[in-house]
């Protein structure tokens, strides 16, 4: 998923990453060989990371400000927005995911933001077979988002746990172990 993000960033494609475990902060650091000193990624200036700063000191903006911003501040050419959810209870993560997807979907339908990709990692937790409000917005996003430029990339190690409608919307599958 990280390599996919780097490819999108190299082309200036806006991306939003819902990062349940805080793994995508590493996009700010350039790849380096063992023994070599770590340095900033060439994309670091184009990455904004929202996080609970008391848990994730590497974040840029406290997550409490995520919903006070306009969707145009979250999705813009050459911008990678990371929503780092590490350290939060699953029900809080799910609420944030649902609220954010709804905001982005509405902005896309209104054509207020450019086409973008949203990466939903550990998607089975947000879009599982249990019908929740968050699952319903992920379903709407997956069924109708593409026509408005709201593209969804789902990452999971447990595809069998995904909602069947969401799974059926996948145009491309990348499977590895």
CSV table of N, CA, C and O in Angstrom, one decimal, residues 46-99:
chain,number,residue,atom,x,y,z
A,46,UNK,N,4.4,17.5,1.0
A,46,UNK,CA,3.1,17.4,0.4
A,46,UNK,C,2.2,16.4,1.3
A,46,UNK,O,1.2,16.0,0.9
A,47,UNK,N,2.7,16.1,2.5
A,47,UNK,CA,2.0,15.2,3.4
A,47,UNK,C,1.6,15.9,4.6
A,47,UNK,O,2.4,16.6,5.3
A,48,UNK,N,0.3,15.8,5.0
A,48,UNK,CA,-0.2,16.3,6.2
A,48,UNK,C,-0.8,15.2,7.0
A,48,UNK,O,-1.6,14.4,6.5
A,49,UNK,N,-0.3,15.0,8.2
A,49,UNK,CA,-0.8,13.9,9.0
A,49,UNK,C,-1.6,14.4,10.2
A,49,UNK,O,-1.1,15.2,11.1
A,50,UNK,N,-2.9,14.0,10.3
A,50,UNK,CA,-3.7,14.3,11.4
A,50,UNK,C,-3.6,13.1,12.4
A,50,UNK,O,-3.7,12.0,12.0
A,51,UNK,N,-3.4,13.4,13.7
A,51,UNK,CA,-3.2,12.3,14.6
A,51,UNK,C,-3.5,12.9,16.0
A,51,UNK,O,-3.6,14.1,16.3
A,52,UNK,N,-3.7,11.9,17.0
A,52,UNK,CA,-3.7,12.3,18.4
A,52,UNK,C,-2.3,12.6,18.8
A,52,UNK,O,-1.5,11.7,18.9
A,53,UNK,N,-1.9,13.8,18.9
A,53,UNK,CA,-0.5,14.2,19.1
A,53,UNK,C,0.0,13.8,20.4
A,53,UNK,O,1.2,13.7,20.6
A,54,UNK,N,-0.9,13.5,21.4
A,54,UNK,CA,-0.4,13.0,22.7
A,54,UNK,C,0.1,11.5,22.5
A,54,UNK,O,0.9,11.1,23.3
A,55,UNK,N,-0.3,10.8,21.5
A,55,UNK,CA,0.1,9.4,21.2
A,55,UNK,C,1.1,9.4,20.1
A,55,UNK,O,2.1,8.6,20.1
A,56,UNK,N,0.9,10.2,19.1
A,56,UNK,CA,1.7,10.2,17.8
A,56,UNK,C,2.4,11.5,17.6
A,56,UNK,O,1.9,12.4,16.9
A,57,UNK,N,3.5,11.7,18.3
A,57,UNK,CA,4.3,12.9,18.2
A,57,UNK,C,4.7,13.3,16.8
A,57,UNK,O,5.0,14.5,16.6
A,58,UNK,N,4.8,12.4,15.9
A,58,UNK,CA,5.2,12.6,14.5
A,58,UNK,C,4.1,13.3,13.7
A,58,UNK,O,4.4,13.7,12.5
A,59,UNK,N,2.9,13.3,14.2
A,59,UNK,CA,1.8,13.9,13.4
A,59,UNK,C,2.0,15.4,13.2
A,59,UNK,O,2.8,16.1,13.9
A,60,UNK,N,1.3,16.0,12.3
A,60,UNK,CA,1.4,17.4,12.0
A,60,UNK,C,0.3,18.3,12.7
A,60,UNK,O,0.6,19.4,13.1
A,61,UNK,N,-0.9,17.7,12.7
A,61,UNK,CA,-2.1,18.5,13.2
A,61,UNK,C,-2.9,17.6,14.0
A,61,UNK,O,-3.1,16.4,13.7
A,62,UNK,N,-3.3,18.1,15.2
A,62,UNK,CA,-4.1,17.2,16.1
A,62,UNK,C,-5.4,16.8,15.4
A,62,UNK,O,-6.1,17.7,14.7
A,63,UNK,N,-5.8,15.6,15.5
A,63,UNK,CA,-7.0,15.1,14.8
A,63,UNK,C,-8.3,15.8,15.2
A,63,UNK,O,-9.2,15.8,14.4
A,64,UNK,N,-8.3,16.5,16.3
A,64,UNK,CA,-9.5,17.2,16.7
A,64,UNK,C,-9.9,18.3,15.7
A,64,UNK,O,-11.0,18.8,15.6
A,65,UNK,N,-8.9,18.7,14.9
A,65,UNK,CA,-9.1,19.8,13.9
A,65,UNK,C,-9.6,19.2,12.5
A,65,UNK,O,-9.9,20.0,11.6
A,66,UNK,N,-9.6,17.9,12.4
A,66,UNK,CA,-9.9,17.3,11.1
A,66,UNK,C,-11.3,17.7,10.5
A,66,UNK,O,-11.4,18.0,9.3
A,67,UNK,N,-12.3,17.8,11.3
A,67,UNK,CA,-13.6,18.1,10.8
A,67,UNK,C,-13.9,19.6,10.9
A,67,UNK,O,-15.0,20.0,10.4
A,68,UNK,N,-13.0,20.4,11.4
A,68,UNK,CA,-13.2,21.9,11.3
A,68,UNK,C,-12.7,22.5,10.0
A,68,UNK,O,-13.0,23.6,9.6
A,69,UNK,N,-11.9,21.7,9.2
A,69,UNK,CA,-11.4,22.1,7.9
A,69,UNK,C,-12.4,21.8,6.8
A,69,UNK,O,-13.2,20.9,6.9
A,70,UNK,N,-12.3,22.6,5.8
A,70,UNK,CA,-13.1,22.3,4.6
A,70,UNK,C,-12.5,21.1,3.8
A,70,UNK,O,-11.3,20.9,3.9
A,71,UNK,N,-13.3,20.4,3.1
A,71,UNK,CA,-12.8,19.3,2.3
A,71,UNK,C,-11.8,19.7,1.3
A,71,UNK,O,-10.9,18.9,1.0
A,72,UNK,N,-11.8,20.9,0.9
A,72,UNK,CA,-10.7,21.4,-0.1
A,72,UNK,C,-9.4,21.5,0.6
A,72,UNK,O,-8.3,21.6,-0.1
A,73,UNK,N,-9.3,21.5,2.0
A,73,UNK,CA,-8.1,21.5,2.7
A,73,UNK,C,-7.6,20.1,2.9
A,73,UNK,O,-6.4,19.9,3.2
A,74,UNK,N,-8.4,19.1,2.6
A,74,UNK,CA,-8.0,17.7,2.8
A,74,UNK,C,-7.7,17.0,1.5
A,74,UNK,O,-6.9,16.1,1.4
A,75,UNK,N,-8.3,17.5,0.4
A,75,UNK,CA,-8.1,16.9,-0.9
A,75,UNK,C,-7.7,18.0,-1.9
A,75,UNK,O,-8.5,18.9,-2.2
A,76,UNK,N,-6.5,18.0,-2.4
A,76,UNK,CA,-6.0,19.0,-3.3
A,76,UNK,C,-4.8,18.3,-4.1
A,76,UNK,O,-4.2,17.3,-3.7
A,77,UNK,N,-4.6,18.8,-5.3
A,77,UNK,CA,-3.5,18.2,-6.1
A,77,UNK,C,-2.2,18.2,-5.3
A,77,UNK,O,-1.9,19.1,-4.6
A,78,UNK,N,-1.4,17.1,-5.5
A,78,UNK,CA,-0.1,17.0,-4.8
A,78,UNK,C,-0.2,16.8,-3.3
A,78,UNK,O,0.8,16.9,-2.6
A,79,UNK,N,-1.4,16.6,-2.8
A,79,UNK,CA,-1.6,16.5,-1.3
A,79,UNK,C,-1.9,15.1,-0.9
A,79,UNK,O,-2.7,14.4,-1.5
A,80,UNK,N,-1.1,14.6,0.1
A,80,UNK,CA,-1.4,13.3,0.8
A,80,UNK,C,-1.8,13.6,2.2
A,80,UNK,O,-1.1,14.2,3.0
A,81,UNK,N,-3.1,13.3,2.5
A,81,UNK,CA,-3.6,13.5,3.9
A,81,UNK,C,-3.6,12.2,4.6
A,81,UNK,O,-4.3,11.2,4.1
A,82,UNK,N,-2.9,12.1,5.7
A,82,UNK,CA,-2.9,10.8,6.5
A,82,UNK,C,-3.8,11.1,7.7
A,82,UNK,O,-3.6,12.1,8.4
A,83,UNK,N,-4.7,10.2,8.0
A,83,UNK,CA,-5.5,10.3,9.2
A,83,UNK,C,-5.1,9.1,10.0
A,83,UNK,O,-5.5,8.0,9.8
A,84,UNK,N,-4.2,9.4,11.0
A,84,UNK,CA,-3.5,8.4,11.8
A,84,UNK,C,-4.5,8.2,13.0
A,84,UNK,O,-4.6,9.0,13.9
A,85,UNK,N,-5.0,7.0,13.1
A,85,UNK,CA,-6.0,6.6,14.1
A,85,UNK,C,-5.4,5.8,15.3
A,85,UNK,O,-6.1,5.3,16.1
A,86,UNK,N,-4.0,5.6,15.2
A,86,UNK,CA,-3.4,4.8,16.2
A,86,UNK,C,-3.7,5.3,17.6
A,86,UNK,O,-3.6,6.5,17.9
A,87,UNK,N,-4.0,4.4,18.5
A,87,UNK,CA,-4.2,4.8,19.9
A,87,UNK,C,-5.6,5.1,20.3
A,87,UNK,O,-6.0,5.3,21.4
A,88,UNK,N,-6.5,5.0,19.3
A,88,UNK,CA,-7.9,5.3,19.5
A,88,UNK,C,-8.7,4.0,19.6
A,88,UNK,O,-8.4,3.0,18.9
A,89,UNK,N,-9.8,4.0,20.4
A,89,UNK,CA,-10.7,2.9,20.4
A,89,UNK,C,-11.3,2.6,19.1
A,89,UNK,O,-11.5,3.5,18.3
A,90,UNK,N,-11.6,1.4,18.8
A,90,UNK,CA,-12.1,1.0,17.4
A,90,UNK,C,-13.4,1.7,17.1
A,90,UNK,O,-13.6,2.2,16.0
A,91,UNK,N,-14.3,1.9,18.1
A,91,UNK,CA,-15.6,2.6,17.9
A,91,UNK,C,-15.3,4.1,17.5
A,91,UNK,O,-16.0,4.6,16.7
A,92,UNK,N,-14.3,4.7,18.1
A,92,UNK,CA,-13.9,6.1,17.7
A,92,UNK,C,-13.3,6.1,16.3
A,92,UNK,O,-13.7,7.0,15.5
A,93,UNK,N,-12.5,5.1,16.0
A,93,UNK,CA,-11.9,5.1,14.6
A,93,UNK,C,-13.0,4.9,13.6
A,93,UNK,O,-13.0,5.6,12.6
A,94,UNK,N,-14.0,4.1,13.9
A,94,UNK,CA,-15.1,3.8,13.0
A,94,UNK,C,-15.9,5.1,12.8
A,94,UNK,O,-16.3,5.4,11.7
A,95,UNK,N,-16.2,5.8,13.9
A,95,UNK,CA,-16.9,7.1,13.8
A,95,UNK,C,-16.2,8.1,12.9
A,95,UNK,O,-16.8,8.7,12.1
A,96,UNK,N,-14.9,8.2,13.1
A,96,UNK,CA,-14.1,9.2,12.4
A,96,UNK,C,-14.1,8.8,10.9
A,96,UNK,O,-14.3,9.6,10.0
A,97,UNK,N,-13.9,7.5,10.6
A,97,UNK,CA,-13.9,7.0,9.2
A,97,UNK,C,-15.3,7.3,8.5
A,97,UNK,O,-15.3,7.8,7.4
A,98,UNK,N,-16.4,7.0,9.2
A,98,UNK,CA,-17.7,7.2,8.6
A,98,UNK,C,-18.0,8.7,8.4
A,98,UNK,O,-18.4,9.1,7.3
A,99,UNK,N,-17.6,9.5,9.3
A,99,UNK,CA,-17.9,10.9,9.2
A,99,UNK,C,-17.0,11.5,8.1
A,99,UNK,O,-17.5,12.4,7.3
